Tab-separated table of C-alpha atoms and ligand atoms in Angstrom:
chain	number	residue	atom	x	y	z
A	194	MET	CA	190.752	31.139	126.909
A	195	LYS	CA	191.433	28.556	129.629
A	196	LEU	CA	187.624	27.776	128.876
A	197	ARG	CA	187.662	28.392	125.810
A	198	ARG	CA	190.297	25.820	124.462
A	199	THR	CA	188.305	23.277	126.680
A	200	PHE	CA	185.762	23.841	124.145
A	201	LEU	CA	187.467	23.528	121.287
A	202	ALA	CA	189.726	20.338	123.444
A	203	PHE	CA	186.121	19.110	123.216
A	204	ALA	CA	184.815	19.172	120.133
A	205	ALA	CA	187.520	17.821	118.016
A	206	GLY	CA	186.894	14.744	120.030
A	207	ALA	CA	184.096	15.104	119.379
A	208	MET	CA	184.461	15.475	115.439
A	209	LEU	CA	186.904	12.795	115.329
A	210	ALA	CA	184.775	10.362	116.878
A	211	ALA	CA	181.683	11.462	115.177
A	212	GLY	CA	182.334	13.297	112.217
A	213	PRO	CA	181.443	16.838	112.427
A	214	ALA	CA	179.956	17.715	115.517
A	215	GLN	CA	176.064	19.236	114.971
A	216	ALA	CA	174.605	22.350	117.056
A	217	VAL	CA	171.476	20.945	119.595
A	218	ASP	CA	168.998	22.228	121.415
A	219	MET	CA	168.955	21.523	125.006
A	220	ALA	CA	166.741	22.979	127.547
A	221	ILE	CA	167.790	22.991	131.445
A	222	VAL	CA	165.678	23.226	134.172
A	223	SER	CA	166.001	25.516	137.428
A	224	GLY	CA	164.312	26.630	140.388
A	225	ASP	CA	165.996	28.986	141.292
A	226	THR	CA	165.753	31.887	143.897
A	227	GLY	CA	166.375	35.979	143.918
A	228	ASN	CA	168.817	37.222	140.652
A	229	GLY	CA	169.146	33.472	140.279
A	230	LEU	CA	168.115	32.720	137.372
A	231	GLN	CA	168.980	36.353	135.282
A	232	VAL	CA	173.057	35.053	136.199
A	233	LEU	CA	172.379	30.867	134.678
A	234	ARG	CA	171.215	32.743	131.979
A	235	GLU	CA	173.688	34.501	131.574
A	236	ILE	CA	176.200	32.354	131.919
A	237	LEU	CA	174.087	30.099	129.453
A	238	ASP	CA	174.745	33.037	127.057
A	239	GLN	CA	178.292	31.924	127.462
A	240	PHE	CA	178.149	28.627	126.837
A	241	GLU	CA	175.902	29.268	123.323
A	242	GLU	CA	178.774	31.439	122.325
A	243	ASN	CA	182.022	28.410	122.686
A	244	THR	CA	180.088	26.359	121.255
A	245	GLY	CA	177.590	27.328	118.628
A	246	ASN	CA	174.624	24.921	120.770
A	247	LYS	CA	171.201	26.507	122.471
A	248	VAL	CA	170.008	26.220	126.133
A	249	THR	CA	166.347	27.084	126.656
A	250	ILE	CA	166.354	27.513	130.737
A	251	VAL	CA	162.803	26.006	132.112
A	252	PRO	CA	161.931	28.160	135.093
A	253	MET	CA	160.735	26.308	137.905
A	254	PRO	CA	158.821	27.204	141.050
A	255	THR	CA	161.081	28.153	144.370
A	256	SER	CA	160.199	25.570	146.610
A	257	THR	CA	163.083	22.561	146.563
A	258	THR	CA	159.646	20.527	147.368
A	259	ASP	CA	157.779	21.215	144.320
A	260	GLN	CA	159.914	21.047	142.149
A	261	PHE	CA	160.798	16.892	142.986
A	262	GLY	CA	157.390	16.907	143.175
A	263	GLN	CA	157.418	17.956	139.130
A	264	TYR	CA	160.950	16.648	138.567
A	265	ARG	CA	159.986	13.061	139.838
A	266	LEU	CA	156.931	12.727	137.783
A	267	TRP	CA	158.940	14.095	133.987
A	268	LEU	CA	161.788	11.399	134.985
A	269	ALA	CA	159.541	8.135	135.770
A	270	ALA	CA	157.589	9.210	131.841
A	271	GLN	CA	161.116	9.000	130.341
A	272	ASN	CA	160.361	13.016	129.050
A	273	THR	CA	163.290	13.724	126.408
A	274	ASP	CA	162.178	17.866	127.047
A	275	ILE	CA	163.797	17.934	129.342
A	276	ASP	CA	168.678	17.063	128.678
A	277	VAL	CA	169.741	19.264	132.154
A	278	TYR	CA	168.599	19.185	136.011
A	279	GLN	CA	169.321	21.926	138.481
A	280	THR	CA	169.339	19.144	141.747
A	281	ASP	CA	169.151	19.607	145.063
A	282	VAL	CA	171.463	17.999	147.456
A	283	ILE	CA	169.811	15.823	149.837
A	284	TRP	CA	168.263	14.207	145.932
A	285	ALA	CA	170.721	12.600	144.566
A	286	PRO	CA	169.963	8.756	146.340
A	287	GLN	CA	166.672	9.241	145.300
A	288	LEU	CA	166.977	10.629	141.661
A	289	ALA	CA	170.355	8.461	141.186
A	290	ASN	CA	168.195	5.515	139.183
A	291	GLN	CA	167.763	7.541	136.096
A	292	LEU	CA	170.887	10.120	136.049
A	293	VAL	CA	173.843	9.673	134.081
A	294	ASP	CA	177.352	8.486	135.382
A	295	LEU	CA	179.031	11.449	135.269
A	296	THR	CA	181.819	9.326	136.389
A	297	GLU	CA	184.091	8.914	134.051
A	298	ALA	CA	183.180	12.346	131.729
A	299	THR	CA	183.975	14.389	135.028
A	300	ARG	CA	187.341	12.446	136.044
A	301	ASP	CA	189.332	15.710	134.983
A	302	VAL	CA	187.549	18.059	136.992
A	303	VAL	CA	186.035	16.900	140.516
A	304	GLY	CA	189.310	16.637	142.245
A	305	ALA	CA	188.885	20.685	142.406
A	306	HIS	CA	185.955	20.194	144.736
A	307	PHE	CA	185.648	19.576	148.232
A	308	PRO	CA	185.846	16.053	148.763
A	309	SER	CA	182.614	16.181	150.911
A	310	ILE	CA	180.338	17.103	148.264
A	311	ILE	CA	181.110	14.832	145.023
A	312	GLU	CA	180.656	12.173	148.300
A	313	SER	CA	177.230	13.624	148.951
A	314	GLN	CA	175.724	12.879	145.069
A	315	THR	CA	177.578	9.864	144.656
A	316	VAL	CA	175.427	7.064	145.005
A	317	ASP	CA	176.699	3.397	144.427
A	318	GLY	CA	179.868	5.299	142.966
A	319	ARG	CA	178.523	6.572	140.519
A	320	LEU	CA	178.585	10.346	140.061
A	321	VAL	CA	174.609	11.673	139.614
A	322	ALA	CA	175.248	15.498	139.932
A	323	LEU	CA	178.587	18.076	139.468
A	324	PRO	CA	178.195	20.065	142.533
A	325	VAL	CA	177.274	24.089	140.750
A	326	PHE	CA	176.913	25.723	145.031
A	327	THR	CA	176.977	24.666	149.012
A	328	ASP	CA	174.466	27.235	150.508
A	329	ALA	CA	175.033	27.335	154.541
A	330	PRO	CA	172.397	30.285	155.801
A	331	ALA	CA	173.498	32.434	158.332
A	332	LEU	CA	171.790	35.174	160.355
A	333	TYR	CA	171.647	38.599	159.240
A	334	TYR	CA	170.933	41.267	161.862
A	335	ARG	CA	170.641	44.906	161.002
A	336	LYS	CA	173.947	46.153	163.388
A	337	ASP	CA	172.538	50.730	163.293
A	338	LEU	CA	169.442	48.852	164.745
A	339	LEU	CA	171.670	46.632	167.551
A	340	ASP	CA	174.388	49.857	168.486
A	341	LYS	CA	171.213	51.944	168.482
A	342	TYR	CA	170.634	50.584	171.014
A	343	GLY	CA	173.462	49.581	172.838
A	344	ALA	CA	172.159	45.262	171.455
A	345	LYS	CA	174.681	42.549	171.254
A	346	VAL	CA	175.208	40.480	168.616
A	347	PRO	CA	173.416	37.462	170.160
A	348	THR	CA	175.263	33.540	170.381
A	349	THR	CA	172.012	32.604	172.240
A	350	TRP	CA	168.046	31.330	170.586
A	351	ALA	CA	167.178	32.891	174.060
A	352	GLU	CA	169.055	35.828	173.719
A	353	LEU	CA	168.152	36.461	169.934
A	354	THR	CA	164.233	36.353	171.594
A	355	GLU	CA	164.816	39.313	174.056
A	356	THR	CA	167.410	41.451	171.356
A	357	ALA	CA	164.486	41.115	167.945
A	358	LYS	CA	161.280	41.889	171.496
A	359	LEU	CA	163.569	44.964	172.066
A	360	VAL	CA	164.313	46.563	168.921
A	361	MET	CA	160.957	45.686	167.251
A	362	ASP	CA	159.480	47.547	170.321
A	363	LYS	CA	161.320	50.422	170.676
A	364	GLU	CA	160.838	50.497	166.373
A	365	ARG	CA	157.103	50.469	167.017
A	366	GLU	CA	157.356	52.940	169.697
A	367	ALA	CA	159.026	54.905	167.247
A	368	GLY	CA	156.552	55.151	164.949
A	369	HIS	CA	157.601	51.306	162.381
A	370	THR	CA	154.593	49.983	163.216
A	371	ASP	CA	155.572	47.666	160.544
A	372	MET	CA	158.553	45.809	161.805
A	373	TRP	CA	158.903	42.324	163.609
A	374	GLY	CA	162.099	41.198	164.729
A	375	PHE	CA	162.827	37.773	163.336
A	376	VAL	CA	161.612	36.125	159.787
A	377	PHE	CA	162.755	32.351	158.918
A	378	GLN	CA	161.386	30.126	156.377
A	379	GLY	CA	157.918	28.479	158.699
A	380	ASN	CA	155.935	27.573	155.595
A	381	ALA	CA	155.340	23.405	155.612
A	382	TYR	CA	157.990	22.635	152.726
A	383	GLU	CA	161.367	21.408	152.380
A	384	GLY	CA	162.738	24.445	154.333
A	385	LEU	CA	161.110	23.918	157.367
A	386	THR	CA	163.289	20.679	157.729
A	387	CYS	CA	165.419	23.020	157.414
A	388	ASN	CA	164.843	25.373	159.865
A	389	ALA	CA	163.849	22.802	162.591
A	390	LEU	CA	166.521	20.861	162.616
A	391	GLU	CA	168.715	23.808	162.503
A	392	TRP	CA	166.483	24.008	166.233
A	393	VAL	CA	166.297	20.859	167.537
A	394	LYS	CA	170.889	20.614	167.030
A	395	SER	CA	171.256	23.418	168.326
A	396	ASN	CA	169.610	22.491	171.515
A	397	GLY	CA	170.939	19.499	172.040
A	398	GLY	CA	168.484	17.475	170.033
A	399	GLY	CA	169.887	15.187	167.575
A	400	GLN	CA	169.641	15.189	163.693
A	401	ILE	CA	165.885	14.233	163.625
A	402	ILE	CA	167.732	10.852	162.316
A	403	GLU	CA	171.032	10.049	162.871
A	404	PRO	CA	173.847	8.745	159.926
A	405	ASP	CA	173.144	5.043	161.318
A	406	GLY	CA	169.495	4.952	161.010
A	407	THR	CA	168.059	5.040	164.528
A	408	ILE	CA	165.602	7.616	164.444
A	409	SER	CA	166.205	10.551	167.606
A	410	ILE	CA	163.970	12.939	166.943
A	411	ASN	CA	161.584	11.834	170.227
A	412	ASN	CA	163.516	13.800	172.383
A	413	PRO	CA	163.038	16.885	175.778
A	414	GLN	CA	165.811	19.077	174.426
A	415	ALA	CA	164.273	18.453	169.870
A	416	ALA	CA	160.285	19.017	171.726
A	417	ALA	CA	161.769	22.610	173.944
A	418	ALA	CA	163.508	23.451	170.207
A	419	VAL	CA	160.514	23.511	168.397
A	420	GLU	CA	158.338	24.535	171.242
A	421	MET	CA	160.405	28.097	171.463
A	422	ALA	CA	160.250	29.023	167.699
A	423	LYS	CA	155.954	28.642	168.498
A	424	GLY	CA	156.546	31.094	170.454
A	425	TRP	CA	158.208	33.153	168.432
A	426	VAL	CA	155.021	33.564	165.632
A	427	GLY	CA	152.590	36.504	166.416
A	428	THR	CA	155.268	37.440	169.154
A	429	ILE	CA	157.879	38.965	167.819
A	430	SER	CA	157.749	36.631	164.204
A	431	PRO	CA	154.618	38.501	161.643
A	432	PRO	CA	151.530	35.916	162.657
A	433	GLY	CA	152.030	34.814	158.668
A	434	VAL	CA	156.136	33.733	158.917
A	435	LEU	CA	154.775	30.168	158.670
A	436	ALA	CA	153.319	30.539	155.043
A	437	TYR	CA	156.911	31.271	154.494
A	438	GLN	CA	159.873	30.397	151.806
A	439	GLU	CA	163.132	31.908	151.662
A	440	GLU	CA	161.931	35.121	148.983
A	441	GLU	CA	158.863	36.254	151.400
A	442	ALA	CA	161.393	36.624	154.781
A	443	ARG	CA	164.112	37.659	151.831
A	444	GLY	CA	160.772	40.049	151.411
A	445	VAL	CA	160.428	41.642	154.826
A	446	TRP	CA	164.278	42.181	155.053
A	447	GLN	CA	164.775	43.511	152.593
A	448	THR	CA	162.409	46.660	152.578
A	449	GLY	CA	163.647	47.041	156.227
A	450	ASN	CA	160.289	45.528	158.435
A	451	SER	CA	163.194	42.900	160.506
A	452	VAL	CA	165.895	42.989	163.600
A	453	PHE	CA	167.218	39.495	161.792
A	454	MET	CA	166.464	37.291	159.312
A	455	ARG	CA	167.755	33.918	158.902
A	456	ASN	CA	168.624	32.607	155.471
A	457	TRP	CA	171.445	31.081	152.710
A	458	PRO	CA	174.404	33.708	151.396
A	459	TYR	CA	172.288	34.149	148.491
A	460	ALA	CA	170.408	36.610	150.206
A	461	TYR	CA	173.775	38.438	151.526
A	462	SER	CA	174.160	40.566	147.516
A	463	LEU	CA	170.706	40.810	146.876
A	464	SER	CA	170.710	42.452	151.163
A	465	ASN	CA	173.406	44.537	149.359
A	466	GLY	CA	171.886	45.632	147.031
A	467	GLU	CA	171.010	49.557	145.341
A	468	ASP	CA	167.077	48.915	145.382
A	469	SER	CA	167.750	47.953	149.458
A	470	ALA	CA	166.320	49.083	152.031
A	471	VAL	CA	169.353	47.241	154.337
A	472	LYS	CA	172.288	48.222	152.362
A	473	GLY	CA	175.491	49.039	154.417
A	474	LYS	CA	172.831	48.471	157.194
A	475	PHE	CA	173.732	45.097	158.104
A	476	ASP	CA	176.096	42.363	158.389
A	477	VAL	CA	176.610	37.720	159.133
A	478	THR	CA	177.112	36.189	161.890
A	479	THR	CA	175.925	32.548	162.225
A	480	LEU	CA	173.063	30.935	163.568
A	481	PRO	CA	172.350	30.840	167.238
A	482	ALA	CA	173.065	28.150	169.646
A	483	GLY	CA	170.387	26.543	171.857
A	484	SER	CA	170.522	25.889	175.594
A	485	GLY	CA	171.973	22.571	177.735
A	486	GLU	CA	173.950	19.811	177.520
A	487	GLY	CA	175.454	18.965	173.382
A	488	ALA	CA	174.207	23.113	172.635
A	489	ARG	CA	175.877	24.159	169.445
A	490	SER	CA	175.250	26.696	166.542
A	491	ALA	CA	174.003	24.270	164.073
A	492	ALA	CA	173.442	25.195	160.594
A	493	THR	CA	171.880	22.292	158.040
A	494	LEU	CA	173.909	21.477	154.399
A	495	GLY	CA	171.718	22.887	151.080
A	496	GLY	CA	173.910	23.308	148.940
A	497	TRP	CA	172.775	22.871	144.424
A	498	ASN	CA	173.972	20.573	141.085
A	499	LEU	CA	173.437	19.016	137.873
A	500	ALA	CA	172.911	16.705	136.352
A	501	VAL	CA	172.223	15.350	133.381
A	502	SER	CA	168.340	12.914	132.751
A	503	LYS	CA	168.919	9.724	131.445
A	504	TYR	CA	165.869	10.645	128.503
A	505	SER	CA	167.759	13.484	127.357
A	506	ASN	CA	168.836	12.682	123.565
A	507	ASN	CA	171.862	14.919	124.011
A	508	PRO	CA	173.515	12.850	126.215
A	509	GLU	CA	177.036	14.027	125.128
A	510	ALA	CA	176.351	17.794	124.860
A	511	ALA	CA	174.115	18.196	128.451
A	512	ILE	CA	177.797	16.560	129.710
A	513	GLU	CA	179.400	19.785	128.758
A	514	LEU	CA	177.073	22.306	130.048
A	515	VAL	CA	177.050	19.944	133.266
A	516	LYS	CA	180.878	21.109	133.186
A	517	TRP	CA	181.096	24.690	132.043
A	518	ILE	CA	178.307	25.871	134.362
A	519	ALA	CA	180.052	23.996	137.498
A	520	SER	CA	183.311	24.950	136.037
A	521	PRO	CA	185.911	26.675	138.392
A	522	GLU	CA	185.750	30.556	135.807
A	523	MET	CA	181.293	29.716	135.927
A	524	GLN	CA	181.977	29.436	139.258
A	525	LYS	CA	183.039	32.300	141.179
A	526	TYR	CA	181.510	34.656	137.947
A	527	ARG	CA	178.397	33.513	139.282
A	528	THR	CA	179.262	33.632	143.954
A	529	LEU	CA	180.619	37.183	142.164
A	530	ARG	CA	176.650	37.742	141.123
A	531	THR	CA	175.042	36.133	143.791
A	532	SER	CA	177.285	35.078	146.520
A	533	ASN	CA	176.074	31.794	146.360
A	534	LEU	CA	179.341	30.191	147.869
A	535	PRO	CA	181.594	28.182	145.626
A	536	THR	CA	181.905	23.919	145.787
A	537	ILE	CA	185.403	24.702	144.173
A	538	GLN	CA	188.012	25.323	147.236
A	539	THR	CA	189.985	27.933	145.558
A	540	LEU	CA	187.894	29.887	145.043
A	541	TYR	CA	187.234	30.386	148.996
A	542	ASP	CA	190.961	32.204	148.131
A	543	ASP	CA	190.471	34.294	145.551
A	544	ALA	CA	190.893	38.064	145.906
A	545	ASP	CA	188.069	39.098	144.362
A	546	VAL	CA	185.577	37.237	145.631
A	547	ALA	CA	187.254	38.284	149.010
A	548	ARG	CA	185.848	42.144	147.830
A	549	GLU	CA	182.736	41.511	146.160
A	550	GLN	CA	181.271	38.971	148.214
A	551	PRO	CA	183.575	38.922	152.036
A	552	ILE	CA	180.526	35.938	153.663
A	553	VAL	CA	182.197	33.443	150.717
A	554	PRO	CA	185.703	33.251	152.677
A	555	ARG	CA	183.880	33.762	156.148
A	556	TRP	CA	181.052	31.274	155.463
A	557	LYS	CA	184.248	28.226	154.142
A	558	ASP	CA	184.335	26.617	157.491
A	559	VAL	CA	180.312	27.275	158.523
A	560	PHE	CA	179.210	24.797	155.903
A	561	LEU	CA	182.466	22.381	155.878
A	562	ASN	CA	181.129	22.138	159.935
A	563	ALA	CA	177.296	22.288	157.983
A	564	VAL	CA	174.794	19.149	159.878
A	565	PRO	CA	173.757	17.473	156.541
A	566	ARG	CA	170.685	16.452	156.214
A	567	PRO	CA	168.622	12.149	156.649
A	568	SER	CA	169.814	11.200	153.583
A	569	ALA	CA	172.087	9.157	153.300
A	570	PRO	CA	170.848	6.823	156.505
A	571	VAL	CA	167.466	7.279	154.759
A	572	LYS	CA	167.976	6.990	151.300
A	573	ILE	CA	164.991	6.856	148.375
A	574	LYS	CA	162.586	7.547	151.755
A	575	TYR	CA	164.287	10.815	152.940
A	576	ASN	CA	160.908	13.275	150.337
A	577	GLU	CA	158.127	10.721	153.539
A	578	VAL	CA	160.589	11.803	155.963
A	579	SER	CA	160.889	15.334	155.480
A	580	SER	CA	157.363	15.730	154.496
A	581	GLN	CA	156.918	13.870	158.042
A	582	PHE	CA	158.797	16.078	160.222
A	583	TRP	CA	157.986	19.776	158.890
A	584	THR	CA	154.102	18.284	159.331
A	585	ALA	CA	154.698	17.370	162.341
A	586	VAL	CA	156.492	20.845	163.445
A	587	HIS	CA	154.507	22.655	161.364
A	588	LYS	CA	151.728	21.583	163.770
A	589	THR	CA	152.687	22.268	166.275
A	590	MET	CA	153.790	26.230	165.348
A	591	SER	CA	149.949	26.240	164.250
A	592	GLY	CA	148.658	25.558	167.485
A	593	GLU	CA	147.265	21.471	166.908
A	594	GLY	CA	149.614	19.636	169.968
A	595	THR	CA	152.462	20.032	172.329
A	596	ALA	CA	156.430	19.902	170.204
A	597	ALA	CA	156.577	16.425	173.377
A	598	ASP	CA	152.681	14.881	171.823
A	599	ASN	CA	154.104	15.498	167.451
A	600	LEU	CA	156.679	14.352	167.712
A	601	ALA	CA	155.984	10.464	170.006
A	602	GLU	CA	153.499	10.417	166.561
A	603	LEU	CA	156.708	10.925	164.329
A	604	GLU	CA	158.767	8.737	165.946
A	605	ILE	CA	155.840	5.982	165.713
A	606	SER	CA	155.229	7.361	161.741
A	607	LEU	CA	159.164	7.220	161.184
A	608	THR	CA	159.726	3.377	162.596
A	609	LYS	CA	156.920	2.749	161.073
A	610	LEU	CA	158.139	3.533	157.298
A	611	LYS	CA	161.368	2.305	158.662
A	612	GLY	CA	160.204	-1.478	157.966
A	613	ALA	CA	163.302	-3.329	158.043
A	614	GLY	CA	165.380	-1.567	157.832
A	615	TRP	CA	166.546	2.229	155.348
B	131	GLC	C1	168.044	26.276	149.286
B	131	GLC	C2	168.948	25.236	150.209
B	131	GLC	C3	168.673	23.332	149.329
B	131	GLC	C4	167.303	23.481	150.701
B	131	GLC	C5	166.232	24.740	150.421
B	131	GLC	C6	165.124	24.659	151.288
B	131	GLC	O1	167.894	26.361	148.664
B	131	GLC	O2	170.175	25.064	148.927
B	131	GLC	O3	169.446	22.418	149.552
B	131	GLC	O4	166.603	21.639	150.461
B	131	GLC	O5	166.963	25.196	150.612
B	131	GLC	O6	163.843	25.457	151.255
């Protein structure tokens, strides 16, 4: 009801300003994972019903890295076919100049979102995207199997490594030959930057580039963390993990073939789905801590937003579309269907959300304490920085050079990239 009123008010305002509002056709791009695209369609159907406008989804590959490459080309070509882009939390500084400033148009709604997320989407005082969901990963574990073998839920990576091996070996002995210990995102793309930042940060090795712009990645604790992860490949993790993104990891996990999985909250509702082999058999906990000074559990901050292209022919309607999808009502709808973490603060106290998707209230502190990737300090150079980082990690894990050598080289190359400043 409340949404309908918002739209009637908008339509009335538009009519006063420009005569009767014309229905428009718009396009939104999205590379959502899991059932995300389907849920987006359902949200758009409700928008169409309420406004008479039509919205087409242009589906994209799920890899954020592939999406970024494509969007950058489209924006550089001033493409008018795309009105709304679904944008990763790390992109704001890089795409800001080609996105509409939403500050004025969203003044009435931004207060409902977590201020830190709004800030992450604000570049030089311009709000370039409105948040739709936030992300902070979990360690998914097979409660049934840990119970079966009397194992504890691991709180350190060393414990995880040991327990994964123990349970995997026992299950294989019992005839479950496809069983693995741990799946994660090891492909050479942005997802590996997220995973490896967690290993490094949790081991007291810093966050690649610190908030003040200092390049910190070349240190023994960071190198030890990457070597630890290399040790998983082919032992507790399938050799193919070096090509896994989120969906490949979920595929192995959800068919019952892994004891542990690192993934984002979207996998929670899907793992509990009717067709899931692990339904009712798993739980989530925070990612393990490393060892040594500064060791802690570390979760990389993720999340998705909606931005209006400067080249859209329908900026007004596109802004209303963005506000619709990001609204409390639609975020609740999305969360109930996908277990994505909302960016609207009150939804963490919502009884329906807590009942249907208990990970959401449990994950509020995890995301509030999550570690940002260094997109704010390095601004437009973020994609290059990240790609150099994931390449150094992927090389090490593939057996090309030691972590110490590859991180030393990375430092040299990042220093060059930094030049006179970020
Ligand atoms: C998730 C996160 C996003 C991150 C991506 C990496 O989609 O929300 O921020 O960049 O995973 O694969």
